mmCIF file of C-alpha atoms and ligand atoms in Angstrom:
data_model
loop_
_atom_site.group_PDB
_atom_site.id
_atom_site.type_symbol
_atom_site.label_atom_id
_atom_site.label_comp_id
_atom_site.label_asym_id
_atom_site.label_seq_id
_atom_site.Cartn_x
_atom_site.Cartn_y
_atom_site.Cartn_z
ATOM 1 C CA UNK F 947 0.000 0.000 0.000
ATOM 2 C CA UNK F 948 1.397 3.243 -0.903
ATOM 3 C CA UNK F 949 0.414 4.969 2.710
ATOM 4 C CA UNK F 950 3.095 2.232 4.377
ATOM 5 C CA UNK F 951 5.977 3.219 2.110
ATOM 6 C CA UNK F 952 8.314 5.987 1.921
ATOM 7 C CA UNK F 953 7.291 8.539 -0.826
ATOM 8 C CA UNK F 954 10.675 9.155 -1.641
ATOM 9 C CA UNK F 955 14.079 7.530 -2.302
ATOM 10 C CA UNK F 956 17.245 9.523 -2.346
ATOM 11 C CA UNK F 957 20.059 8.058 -3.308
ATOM 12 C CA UNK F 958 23.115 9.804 -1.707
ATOM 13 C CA UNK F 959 23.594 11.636 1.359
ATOM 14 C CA UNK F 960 25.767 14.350 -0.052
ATOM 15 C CA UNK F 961 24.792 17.808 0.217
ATOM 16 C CA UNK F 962 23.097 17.970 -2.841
ATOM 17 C CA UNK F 963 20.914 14.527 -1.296
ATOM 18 C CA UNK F 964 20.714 15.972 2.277
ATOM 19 C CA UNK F 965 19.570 19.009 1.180
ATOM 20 C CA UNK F 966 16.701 17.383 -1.202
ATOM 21 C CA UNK F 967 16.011 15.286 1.789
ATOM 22 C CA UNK F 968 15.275 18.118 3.943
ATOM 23 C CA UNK F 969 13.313 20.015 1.637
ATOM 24 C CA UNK F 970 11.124 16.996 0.424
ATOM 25 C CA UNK F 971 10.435 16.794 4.063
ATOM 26 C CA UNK F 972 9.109 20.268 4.955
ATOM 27 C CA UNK F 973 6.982 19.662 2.270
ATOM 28 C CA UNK F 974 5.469 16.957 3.980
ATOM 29 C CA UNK F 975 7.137 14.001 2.020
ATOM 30 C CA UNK F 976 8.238 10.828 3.819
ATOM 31 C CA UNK F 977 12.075 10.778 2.944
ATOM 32 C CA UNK F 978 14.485 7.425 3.169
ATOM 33 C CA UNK F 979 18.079 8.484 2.141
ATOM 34 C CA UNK F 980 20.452 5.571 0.963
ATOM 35 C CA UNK F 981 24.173 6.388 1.001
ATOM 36 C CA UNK F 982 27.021 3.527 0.351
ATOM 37 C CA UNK F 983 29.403 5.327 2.312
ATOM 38 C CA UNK F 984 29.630 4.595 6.098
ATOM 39 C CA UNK F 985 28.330 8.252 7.522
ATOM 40 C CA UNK F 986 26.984 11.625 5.146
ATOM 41 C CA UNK F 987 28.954 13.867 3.554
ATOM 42 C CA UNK F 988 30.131 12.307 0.163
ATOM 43 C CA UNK F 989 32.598 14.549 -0.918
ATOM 44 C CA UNK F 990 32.164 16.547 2.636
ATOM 45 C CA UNK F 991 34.211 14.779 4.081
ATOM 46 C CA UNK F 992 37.291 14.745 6.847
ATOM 47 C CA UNK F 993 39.441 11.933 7.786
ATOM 48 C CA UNK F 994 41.340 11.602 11.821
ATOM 49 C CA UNK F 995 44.618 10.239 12.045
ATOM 50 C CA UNK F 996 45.241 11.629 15.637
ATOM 51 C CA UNK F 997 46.465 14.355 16.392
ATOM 52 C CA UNK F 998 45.993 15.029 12.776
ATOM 53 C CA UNK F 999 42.678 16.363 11.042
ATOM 54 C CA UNK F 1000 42.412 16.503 7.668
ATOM 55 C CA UNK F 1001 39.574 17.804 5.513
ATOM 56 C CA UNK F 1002 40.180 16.162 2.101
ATOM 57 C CA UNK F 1003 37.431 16.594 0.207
ATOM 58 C CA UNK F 1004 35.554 20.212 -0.418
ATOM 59 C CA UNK F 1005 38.301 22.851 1.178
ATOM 60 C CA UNK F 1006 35.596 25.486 1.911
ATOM 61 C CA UNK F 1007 32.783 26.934 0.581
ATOM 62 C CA UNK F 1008 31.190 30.486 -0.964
ATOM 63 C CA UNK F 1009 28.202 31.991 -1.410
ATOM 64 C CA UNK F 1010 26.568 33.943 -4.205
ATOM 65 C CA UNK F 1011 22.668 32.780 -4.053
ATOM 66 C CA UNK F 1012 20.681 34.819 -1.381
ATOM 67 C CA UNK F 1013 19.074 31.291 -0.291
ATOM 68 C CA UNK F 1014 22.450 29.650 0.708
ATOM 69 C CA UNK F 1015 23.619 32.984 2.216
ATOM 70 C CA UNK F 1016 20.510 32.813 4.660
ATOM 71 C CA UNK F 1017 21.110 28.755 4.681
ATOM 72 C CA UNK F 1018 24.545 29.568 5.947
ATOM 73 C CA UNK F 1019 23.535 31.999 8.309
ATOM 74 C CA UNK F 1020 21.328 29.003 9.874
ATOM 75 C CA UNK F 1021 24.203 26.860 10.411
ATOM 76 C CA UNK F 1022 26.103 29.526 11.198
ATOM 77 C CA UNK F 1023 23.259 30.209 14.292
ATOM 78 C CA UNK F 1024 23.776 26.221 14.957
ATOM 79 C CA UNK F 1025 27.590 26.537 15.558
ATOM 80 C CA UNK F 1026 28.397 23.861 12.845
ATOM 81 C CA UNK F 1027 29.983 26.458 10.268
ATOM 82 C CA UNK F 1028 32.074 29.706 10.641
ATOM 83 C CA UNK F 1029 34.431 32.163 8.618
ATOM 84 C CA UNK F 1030 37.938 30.751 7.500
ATOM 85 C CA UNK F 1031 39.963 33.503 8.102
ATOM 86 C CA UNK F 1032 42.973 31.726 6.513
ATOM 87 C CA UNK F 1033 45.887 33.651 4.192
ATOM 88 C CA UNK F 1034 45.220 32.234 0.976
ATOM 89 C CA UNK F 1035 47.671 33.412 -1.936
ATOM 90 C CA UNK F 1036 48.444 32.261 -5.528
ATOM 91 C CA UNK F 1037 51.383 30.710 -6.632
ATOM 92 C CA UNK F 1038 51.734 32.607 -10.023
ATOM 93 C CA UNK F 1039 55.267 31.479 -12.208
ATOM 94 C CA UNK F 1040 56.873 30.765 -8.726
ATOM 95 C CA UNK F 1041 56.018 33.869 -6.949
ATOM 96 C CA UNK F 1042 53.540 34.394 -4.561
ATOM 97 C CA UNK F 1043 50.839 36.749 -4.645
ATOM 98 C CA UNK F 1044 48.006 37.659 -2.077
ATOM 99 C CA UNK F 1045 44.814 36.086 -3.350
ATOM 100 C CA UNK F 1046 43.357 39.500 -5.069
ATOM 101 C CA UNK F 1047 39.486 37.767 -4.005
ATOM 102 C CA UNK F 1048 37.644 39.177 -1.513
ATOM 103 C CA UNK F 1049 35.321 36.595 -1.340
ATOM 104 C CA UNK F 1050 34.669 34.902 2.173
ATOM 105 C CA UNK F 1051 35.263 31.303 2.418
ATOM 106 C CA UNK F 1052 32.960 29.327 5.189
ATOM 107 C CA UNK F 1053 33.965 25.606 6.505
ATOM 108 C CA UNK F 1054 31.970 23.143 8.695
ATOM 109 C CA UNK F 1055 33.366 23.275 12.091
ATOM 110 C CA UNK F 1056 34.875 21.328 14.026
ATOM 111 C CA UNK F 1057 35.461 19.712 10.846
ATOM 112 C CA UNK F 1058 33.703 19.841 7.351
ATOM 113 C CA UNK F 1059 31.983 16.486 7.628
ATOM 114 C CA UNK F 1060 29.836 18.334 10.557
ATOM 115 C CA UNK F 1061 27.749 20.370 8.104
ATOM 116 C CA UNK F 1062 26.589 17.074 6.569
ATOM 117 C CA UNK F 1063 26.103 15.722 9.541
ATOM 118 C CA UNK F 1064 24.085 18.021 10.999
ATOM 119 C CA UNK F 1065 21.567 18.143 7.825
ATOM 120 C CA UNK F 1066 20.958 14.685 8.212
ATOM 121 C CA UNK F 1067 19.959 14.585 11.750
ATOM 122 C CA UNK F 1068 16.065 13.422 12.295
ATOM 123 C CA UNK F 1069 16.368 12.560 8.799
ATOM 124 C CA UNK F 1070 15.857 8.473 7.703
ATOM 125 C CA UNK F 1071 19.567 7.913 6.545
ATOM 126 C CA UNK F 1072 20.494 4.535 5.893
ATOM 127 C CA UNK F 1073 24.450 4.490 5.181
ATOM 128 C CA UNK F 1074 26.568 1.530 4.016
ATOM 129 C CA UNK F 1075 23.879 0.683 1.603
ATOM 130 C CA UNK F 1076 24.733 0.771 -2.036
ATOM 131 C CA UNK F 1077 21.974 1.118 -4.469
ATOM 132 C CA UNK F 1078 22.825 -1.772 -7.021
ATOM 133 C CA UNK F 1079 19.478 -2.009 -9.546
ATOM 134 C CA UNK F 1080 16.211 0.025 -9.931
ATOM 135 C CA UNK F 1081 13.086 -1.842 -11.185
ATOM 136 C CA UNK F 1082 10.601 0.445 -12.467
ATOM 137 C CA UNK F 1083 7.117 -0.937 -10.725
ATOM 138 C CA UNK F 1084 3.444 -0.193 -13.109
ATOM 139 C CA UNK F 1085 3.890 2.797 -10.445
ATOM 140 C CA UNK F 1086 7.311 3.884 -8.785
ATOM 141 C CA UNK F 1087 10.210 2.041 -8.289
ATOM 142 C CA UNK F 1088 11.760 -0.853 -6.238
ATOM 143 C CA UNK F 1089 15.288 -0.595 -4.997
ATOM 144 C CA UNK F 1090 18.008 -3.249 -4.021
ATOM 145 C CA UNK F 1091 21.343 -2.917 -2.847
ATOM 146 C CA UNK F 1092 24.620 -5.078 -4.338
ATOM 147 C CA UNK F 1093 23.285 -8.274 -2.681
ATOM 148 C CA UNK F 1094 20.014 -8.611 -4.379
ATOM 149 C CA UNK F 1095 18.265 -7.566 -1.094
ATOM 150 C CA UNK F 1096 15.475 -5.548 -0.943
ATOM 151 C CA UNK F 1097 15.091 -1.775 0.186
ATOM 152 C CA UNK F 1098 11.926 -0.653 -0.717
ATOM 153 C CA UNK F 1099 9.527 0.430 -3.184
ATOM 154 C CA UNK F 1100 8.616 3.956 -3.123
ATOM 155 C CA UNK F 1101 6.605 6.559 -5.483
ATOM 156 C CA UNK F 1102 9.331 8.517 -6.212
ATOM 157 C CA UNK F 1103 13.338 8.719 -6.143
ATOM 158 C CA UNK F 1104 15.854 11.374 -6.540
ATOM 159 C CA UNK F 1105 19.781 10.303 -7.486
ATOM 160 C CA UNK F 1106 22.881 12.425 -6.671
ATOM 161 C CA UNK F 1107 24.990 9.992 -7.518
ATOM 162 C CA UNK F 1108 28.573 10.210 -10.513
ATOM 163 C CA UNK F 1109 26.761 10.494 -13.496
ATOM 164 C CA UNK F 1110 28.683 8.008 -14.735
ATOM 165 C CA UNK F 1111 26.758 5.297 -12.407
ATOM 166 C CA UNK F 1112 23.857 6.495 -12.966
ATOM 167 C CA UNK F 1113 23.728 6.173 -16.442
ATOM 168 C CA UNK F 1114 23.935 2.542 -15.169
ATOM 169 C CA UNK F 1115 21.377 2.147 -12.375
ATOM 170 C CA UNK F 1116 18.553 4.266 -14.527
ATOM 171 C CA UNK F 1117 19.039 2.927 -17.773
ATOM 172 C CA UNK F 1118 15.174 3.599 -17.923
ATOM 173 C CA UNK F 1119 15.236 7.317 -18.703
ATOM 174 C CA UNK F 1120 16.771 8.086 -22.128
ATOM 175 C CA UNK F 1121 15.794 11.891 -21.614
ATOM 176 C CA UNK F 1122 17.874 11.848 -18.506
ATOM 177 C CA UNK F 1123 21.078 9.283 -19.471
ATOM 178 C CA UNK F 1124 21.640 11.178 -22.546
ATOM 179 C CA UNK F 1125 22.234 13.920 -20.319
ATOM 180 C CA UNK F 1126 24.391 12.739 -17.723
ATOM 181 C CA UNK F 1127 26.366 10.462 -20.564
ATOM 182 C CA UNK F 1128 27.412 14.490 -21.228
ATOM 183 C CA UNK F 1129 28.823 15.385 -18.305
ATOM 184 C CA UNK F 1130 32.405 15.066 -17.814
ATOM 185 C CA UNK F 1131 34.349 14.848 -14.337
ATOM 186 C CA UNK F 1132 37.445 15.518 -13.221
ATOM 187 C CA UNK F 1133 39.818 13.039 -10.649
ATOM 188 C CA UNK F 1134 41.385 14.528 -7.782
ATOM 189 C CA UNK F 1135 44.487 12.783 -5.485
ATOM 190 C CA UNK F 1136 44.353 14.219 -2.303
ATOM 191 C CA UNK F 1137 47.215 13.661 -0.357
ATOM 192 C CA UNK F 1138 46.844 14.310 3.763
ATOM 193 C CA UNK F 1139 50.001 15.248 5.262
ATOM 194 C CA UNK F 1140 51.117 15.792 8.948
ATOM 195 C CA UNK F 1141 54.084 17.540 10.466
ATOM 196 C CA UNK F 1142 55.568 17.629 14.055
ATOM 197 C CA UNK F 1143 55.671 21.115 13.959
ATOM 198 C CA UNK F 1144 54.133 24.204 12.020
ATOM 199 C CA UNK F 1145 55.828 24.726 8.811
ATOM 200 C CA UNK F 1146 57.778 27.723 8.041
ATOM 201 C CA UNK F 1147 55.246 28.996 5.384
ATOM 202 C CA UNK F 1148 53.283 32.209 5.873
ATOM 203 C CA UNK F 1149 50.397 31.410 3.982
ATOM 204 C CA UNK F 1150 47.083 29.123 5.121
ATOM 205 C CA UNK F 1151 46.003 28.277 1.753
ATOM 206 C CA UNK F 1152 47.091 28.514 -1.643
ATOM 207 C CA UNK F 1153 45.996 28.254 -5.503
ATOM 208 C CA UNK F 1154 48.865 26.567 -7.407
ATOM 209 C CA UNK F 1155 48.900 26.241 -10.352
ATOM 210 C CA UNK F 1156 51.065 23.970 -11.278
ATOM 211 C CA UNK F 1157 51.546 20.808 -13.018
ATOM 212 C CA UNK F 1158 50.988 19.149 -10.391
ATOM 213 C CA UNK F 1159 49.443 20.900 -7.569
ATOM 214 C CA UNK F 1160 45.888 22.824 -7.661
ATOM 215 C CA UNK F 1161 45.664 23.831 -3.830
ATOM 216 C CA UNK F 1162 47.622 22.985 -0.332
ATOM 217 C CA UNK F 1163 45.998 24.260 3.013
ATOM 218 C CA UNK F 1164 46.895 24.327 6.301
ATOM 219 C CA UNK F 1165 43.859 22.148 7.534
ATOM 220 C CA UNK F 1166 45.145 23.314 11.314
ATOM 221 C CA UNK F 1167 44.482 27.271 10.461
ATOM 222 C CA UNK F 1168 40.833 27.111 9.897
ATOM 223 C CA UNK F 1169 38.774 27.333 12.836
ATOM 224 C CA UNK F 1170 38.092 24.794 15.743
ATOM 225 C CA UNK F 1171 40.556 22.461 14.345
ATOM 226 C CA UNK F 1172 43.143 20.666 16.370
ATOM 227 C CA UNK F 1173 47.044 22.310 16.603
ATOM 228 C CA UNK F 1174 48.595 19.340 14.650
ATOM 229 C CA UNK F 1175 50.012 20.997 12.123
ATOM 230 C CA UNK F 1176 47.903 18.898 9.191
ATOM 231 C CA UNK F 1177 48.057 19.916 5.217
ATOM 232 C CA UNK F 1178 46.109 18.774 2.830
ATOM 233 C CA UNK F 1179 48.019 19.009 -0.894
ATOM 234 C CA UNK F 1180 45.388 18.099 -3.998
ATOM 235 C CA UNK F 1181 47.110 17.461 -7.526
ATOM 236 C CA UNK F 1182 45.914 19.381 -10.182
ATOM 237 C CA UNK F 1183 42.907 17.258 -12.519
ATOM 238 C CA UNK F 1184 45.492 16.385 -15.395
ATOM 239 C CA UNK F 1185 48.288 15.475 -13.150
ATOM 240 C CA UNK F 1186 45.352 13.003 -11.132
ATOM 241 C CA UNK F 1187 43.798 11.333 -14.220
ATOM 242 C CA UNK F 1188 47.542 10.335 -15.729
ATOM 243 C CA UNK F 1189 48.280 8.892 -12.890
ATOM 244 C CA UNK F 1190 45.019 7.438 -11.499
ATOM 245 C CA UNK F 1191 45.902 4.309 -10.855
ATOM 246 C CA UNK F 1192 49.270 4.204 -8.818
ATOM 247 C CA UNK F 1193 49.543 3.429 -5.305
ATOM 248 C CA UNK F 1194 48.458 5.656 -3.025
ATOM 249 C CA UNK F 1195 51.884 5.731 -1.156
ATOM 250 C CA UNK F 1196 53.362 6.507 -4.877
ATOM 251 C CA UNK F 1197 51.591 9.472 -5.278
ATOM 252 C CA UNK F 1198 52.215 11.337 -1.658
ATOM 253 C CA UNK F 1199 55.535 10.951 -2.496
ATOM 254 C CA UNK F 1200 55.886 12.657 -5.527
ATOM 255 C CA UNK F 1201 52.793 14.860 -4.541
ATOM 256 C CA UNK F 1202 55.169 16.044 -1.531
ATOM 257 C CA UNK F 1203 58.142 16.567 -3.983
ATOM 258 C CA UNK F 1204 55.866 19.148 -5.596
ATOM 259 C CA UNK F 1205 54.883 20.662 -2.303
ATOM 260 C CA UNK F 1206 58.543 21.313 -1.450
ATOM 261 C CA UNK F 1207 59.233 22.585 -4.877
ATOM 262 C CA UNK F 1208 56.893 24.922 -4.704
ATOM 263 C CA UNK F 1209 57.684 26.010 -1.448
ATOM 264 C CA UNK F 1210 60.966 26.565 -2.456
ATOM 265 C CA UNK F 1211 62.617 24.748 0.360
ATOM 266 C CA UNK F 1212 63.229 21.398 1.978
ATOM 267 C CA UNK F 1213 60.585 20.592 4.146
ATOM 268 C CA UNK F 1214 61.001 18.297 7.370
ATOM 269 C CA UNK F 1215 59.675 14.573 6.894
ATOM 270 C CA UNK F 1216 55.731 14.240 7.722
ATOM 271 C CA UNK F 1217 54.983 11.870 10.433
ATOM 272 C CA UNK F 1218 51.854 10.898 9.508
ATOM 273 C CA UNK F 1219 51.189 10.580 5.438
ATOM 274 C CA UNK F 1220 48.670 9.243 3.007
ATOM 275 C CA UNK F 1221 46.579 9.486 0.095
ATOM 276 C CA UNK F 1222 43.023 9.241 -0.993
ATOM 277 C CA UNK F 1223 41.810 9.315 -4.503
ATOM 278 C CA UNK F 1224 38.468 11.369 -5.516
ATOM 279 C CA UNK F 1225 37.182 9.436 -8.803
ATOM 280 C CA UNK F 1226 34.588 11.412 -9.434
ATOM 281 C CA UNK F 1227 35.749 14.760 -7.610
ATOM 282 C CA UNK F 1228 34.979 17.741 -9.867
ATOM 283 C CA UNK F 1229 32.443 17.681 -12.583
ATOM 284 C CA UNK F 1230 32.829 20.214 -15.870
ATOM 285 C CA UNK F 1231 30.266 22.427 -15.702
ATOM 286 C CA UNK F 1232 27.773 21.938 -18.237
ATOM 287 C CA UNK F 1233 28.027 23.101 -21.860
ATOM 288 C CA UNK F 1234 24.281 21.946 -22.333
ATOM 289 C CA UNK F 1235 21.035 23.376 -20.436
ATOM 290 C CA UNK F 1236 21.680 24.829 -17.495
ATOM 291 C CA UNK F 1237 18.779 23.236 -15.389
ATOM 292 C CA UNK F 1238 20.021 23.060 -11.472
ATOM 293 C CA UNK F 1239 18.213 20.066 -11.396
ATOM 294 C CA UNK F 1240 16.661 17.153 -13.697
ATOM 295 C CA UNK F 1241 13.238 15.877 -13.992
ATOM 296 C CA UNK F 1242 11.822 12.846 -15.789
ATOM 297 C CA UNK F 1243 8.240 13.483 -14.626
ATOM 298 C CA UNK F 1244 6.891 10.115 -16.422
ATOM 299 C CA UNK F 1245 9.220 8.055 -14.286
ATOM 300 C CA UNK F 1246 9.119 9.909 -11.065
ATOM 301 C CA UNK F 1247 12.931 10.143 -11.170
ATOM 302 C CA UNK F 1248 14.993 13.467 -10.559
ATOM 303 C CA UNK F 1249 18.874 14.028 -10.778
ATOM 304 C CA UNK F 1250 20.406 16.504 -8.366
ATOM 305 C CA UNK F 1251 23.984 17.402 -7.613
ATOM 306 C CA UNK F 1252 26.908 19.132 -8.847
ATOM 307 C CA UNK F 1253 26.970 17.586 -11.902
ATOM 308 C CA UNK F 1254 23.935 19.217 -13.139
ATOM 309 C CA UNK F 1255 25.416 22.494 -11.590
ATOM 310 C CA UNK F 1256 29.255 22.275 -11.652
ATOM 311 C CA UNK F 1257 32.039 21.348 -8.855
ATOM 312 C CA UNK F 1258 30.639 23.813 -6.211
ATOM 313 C CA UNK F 1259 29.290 22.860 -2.695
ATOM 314 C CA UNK F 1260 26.798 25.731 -3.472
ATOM 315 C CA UNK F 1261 25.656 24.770 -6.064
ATOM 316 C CA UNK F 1262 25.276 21.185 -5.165
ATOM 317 C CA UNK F 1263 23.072 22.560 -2.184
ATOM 318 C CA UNK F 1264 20.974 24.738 -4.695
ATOM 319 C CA UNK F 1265 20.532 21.636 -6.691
ATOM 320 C CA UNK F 1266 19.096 19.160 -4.823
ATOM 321 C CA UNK F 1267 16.928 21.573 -2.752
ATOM 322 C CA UNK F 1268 15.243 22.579 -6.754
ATOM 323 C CA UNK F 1269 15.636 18.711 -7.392
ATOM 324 C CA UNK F 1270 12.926 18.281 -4.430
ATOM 325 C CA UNK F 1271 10.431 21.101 -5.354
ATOM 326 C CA UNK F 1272 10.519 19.685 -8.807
ATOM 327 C CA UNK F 1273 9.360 15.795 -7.548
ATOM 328 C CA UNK F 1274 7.199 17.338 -5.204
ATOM 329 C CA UNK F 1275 5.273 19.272 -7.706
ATOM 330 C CA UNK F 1276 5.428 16.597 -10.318
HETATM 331 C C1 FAD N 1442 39.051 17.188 -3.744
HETATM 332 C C2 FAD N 1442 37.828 18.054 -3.817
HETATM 333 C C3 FAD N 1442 37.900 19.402 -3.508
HETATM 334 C C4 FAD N 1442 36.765 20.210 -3.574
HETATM 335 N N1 FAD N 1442 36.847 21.507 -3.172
HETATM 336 C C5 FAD N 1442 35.728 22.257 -3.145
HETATM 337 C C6 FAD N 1442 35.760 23.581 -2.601
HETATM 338 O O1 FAD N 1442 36.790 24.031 -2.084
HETATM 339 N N2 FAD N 1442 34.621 24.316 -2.632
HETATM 340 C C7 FAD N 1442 33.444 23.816 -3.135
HETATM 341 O O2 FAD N 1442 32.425 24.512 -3.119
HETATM 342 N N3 FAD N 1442 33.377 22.561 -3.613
HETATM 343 C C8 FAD N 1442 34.493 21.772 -3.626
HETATM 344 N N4 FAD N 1442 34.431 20.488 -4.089
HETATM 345 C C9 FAD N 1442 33.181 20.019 -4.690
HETATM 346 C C10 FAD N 1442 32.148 19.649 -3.634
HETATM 347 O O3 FAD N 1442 32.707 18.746 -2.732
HETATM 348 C C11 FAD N 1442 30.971 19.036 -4.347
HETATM 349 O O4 FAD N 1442 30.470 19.957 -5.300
HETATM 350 C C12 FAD N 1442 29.808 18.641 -3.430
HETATM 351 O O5 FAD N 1442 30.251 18.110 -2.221
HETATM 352 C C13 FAD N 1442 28.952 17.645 -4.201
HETATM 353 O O6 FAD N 1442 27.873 17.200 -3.431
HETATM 354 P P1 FAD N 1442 26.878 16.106 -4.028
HETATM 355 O O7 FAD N 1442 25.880 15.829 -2.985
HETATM 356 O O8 FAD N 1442 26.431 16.555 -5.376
HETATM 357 O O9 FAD N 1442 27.783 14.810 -4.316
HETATM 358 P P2 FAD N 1442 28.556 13.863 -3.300
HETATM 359 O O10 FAD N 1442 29.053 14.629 -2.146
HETATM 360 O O11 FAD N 1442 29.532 13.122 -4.120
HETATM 361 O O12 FAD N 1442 27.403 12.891 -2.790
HETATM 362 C C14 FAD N 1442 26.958 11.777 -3.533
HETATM 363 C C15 FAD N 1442 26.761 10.635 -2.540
HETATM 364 O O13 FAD N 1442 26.197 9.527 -3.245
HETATM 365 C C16 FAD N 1442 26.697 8.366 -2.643
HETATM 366 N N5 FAD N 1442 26.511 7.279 -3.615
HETATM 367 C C17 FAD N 1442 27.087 7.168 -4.839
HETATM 368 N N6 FAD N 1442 26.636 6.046 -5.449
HETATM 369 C C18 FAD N 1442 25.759 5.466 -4.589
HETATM 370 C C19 FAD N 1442 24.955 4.290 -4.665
HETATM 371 N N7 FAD N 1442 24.949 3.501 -5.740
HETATM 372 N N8 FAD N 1442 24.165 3.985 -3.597
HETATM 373 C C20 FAD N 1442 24.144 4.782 -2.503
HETATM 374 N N9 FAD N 1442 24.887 5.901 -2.393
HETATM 375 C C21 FAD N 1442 25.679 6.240 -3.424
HETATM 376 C C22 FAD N 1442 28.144 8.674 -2.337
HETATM 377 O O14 FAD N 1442 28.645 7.836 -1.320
HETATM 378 C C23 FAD N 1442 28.041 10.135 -1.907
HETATM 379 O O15 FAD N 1442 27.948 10.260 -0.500
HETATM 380 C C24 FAD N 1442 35.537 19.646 -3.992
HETATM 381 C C25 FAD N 1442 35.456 18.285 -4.286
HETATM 382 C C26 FAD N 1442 36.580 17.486 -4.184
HETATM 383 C C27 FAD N 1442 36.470 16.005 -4.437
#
């Protein structure tokens, strides 16, 4: 009976899914939000290696839209984001020059992953479960994770996930594959980095470019972290996709190589060192429609995320709360 099942299915607990969630549910929806990772966030995300902190995913975020500046001012209110009053600079043909932006830069405190966190509370979020197939039902759609099992039919569903997979899982909507088979997105290695003591640099964050390094930041200078002195260094797209598949130990190495060439000095040995590698980290934006967020009203199936918007956690955000007033209206 439709009263006993959820109304809607989102698949990923991202900000773009979390968001959707939220906004389905002031609009009275019921909400169940599947994510295959072990806790929310997606690309949100921090990793602990104690004393160390390292956010290694989305480095901060801006705001242009009026309705994630008073969305920020919320969570500002809740004490789970602040300012990053951080030096950022560019590295521009080996010189260094003050970031010319004015633009503020707001992180999730303590630590990204606490924005996400906090969006999903009194939400249904059911993580370590991987979507595997969709079955399109005379009306709605069943869902089952890898093993075949079960989890739930419901009228509606909503997908942030790579458009890559879900070109796979929703092989059902040519309108909306055709799309996504469009989109392309960049890799990202992320390499996490901890020292014994605070480096000898004078800057908290900086734009590379490089070959190989986009961006290093001193994860310890934004706000409410720990004093470990923690960097996180992430190699430029082109460096990450031609060299995608070596080890991660490989590419901190060589990753740190770049970080002391830039720096322009030798740099004492981290203690504490690894890598993680974003697959799917930063979408193109689109050269198509700009829609925030995809509908295929027939099927009951919308797409939201930053792949419909472009790399940003804003826009993610912006998506998936458009994503949810589109379903609901549909
Ligand atoms: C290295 C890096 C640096 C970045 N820096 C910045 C920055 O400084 N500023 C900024 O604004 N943005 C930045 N971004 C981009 C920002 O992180 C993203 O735009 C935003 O987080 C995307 O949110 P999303 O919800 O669309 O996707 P995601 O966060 O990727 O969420 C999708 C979720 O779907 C889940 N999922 C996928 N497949 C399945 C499945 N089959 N079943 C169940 N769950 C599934 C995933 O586990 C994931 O949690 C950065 C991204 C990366 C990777």
């Amino acid at each position: 009976m439709a009263a006993e099942r959820a109304q809607v299915a989102v698949i990923g607990a991202g900000i773009a899914g979390l968001s959707a969630a939220r906004e389905l549910a002031r609009l009275g929806r019921t909400v169940t939000v599947f994510d295959k990772g072990r806790g929310p966030g997606g690309r949100i995300a921090t990793r602990r290696a104690a004393p160390f902190l390292f956010d290694h995913g989305a480095q901060y975020f801006t705001v242009r839209d009026p309705s994630f500046a008073s969305a920020i001012d919320s969570w500002r209110s809740a004490g789970v984001v602040d300012l990053w009053r951080g030096r950022i600079v560019a590295f521009e043909q080996g010189l260094v020059r003050s970031s010319s932006d004015v633009v503020e830069r707001f992180v999730g405190v303590p630590d990204m992953n606490s924005l996400p966190k906090f969006l999903a509370r009194d939400l249904d979020v059911r993580c370590s479960v991987k979507v595997a197939r969709a079955e399109r039902l005379a009306s709605g759609w069943a869902l089952f994770d890898e093993h075949g099992v079960a989890l739930g039919e419901f009228a509606q569903v909503l997908a942030t996930l790579p458009h890559a997979q879900l070109v796979e899982l929703f092989p059902h909507s040519a309108s909306l594959t055709d799309r996504a088979r469009a989109s392309i997105v960049r890799p990202c290695w992320a390499v996490l980095a901890g020292f014994e003591a605070r480096l000898p640099l004078d800057f908290d964050g900086a734009f590379c470019n490089d070959a190989t390094l986009a961006w290093i930041a001193r994860n310890t200078s934004k706000p409410q972290r720990p004093d470990a002195e923690s960097w996180v260094l992430h190699a430029s797209a082109e460096w990450s996709a031609a060299n995608l598949e070596l080890e991660p130990r490989v590419v901190a190495e060589e990753v740190l190589r770049a970080f002391e060439r830039l720096a322009g000095r030798a740099l004492p040995r981290p203690v504490q060192l690894d890598a993680h590698r974003w697959r799917y980290a930063i979408p193109e934006a689109s050269k198509g429609p700009t829609d925030t967020a995809w509908l295929d009203k027939e099927l009951g199936l919308a797409v939201a995320g930053d792949g419909c918007t472009g790399g940003r956690v804003e826009g993610a955000f912006l998506s998936g709360r458009r994503a949810a007033e589109l379903l609901a209206r549909a």
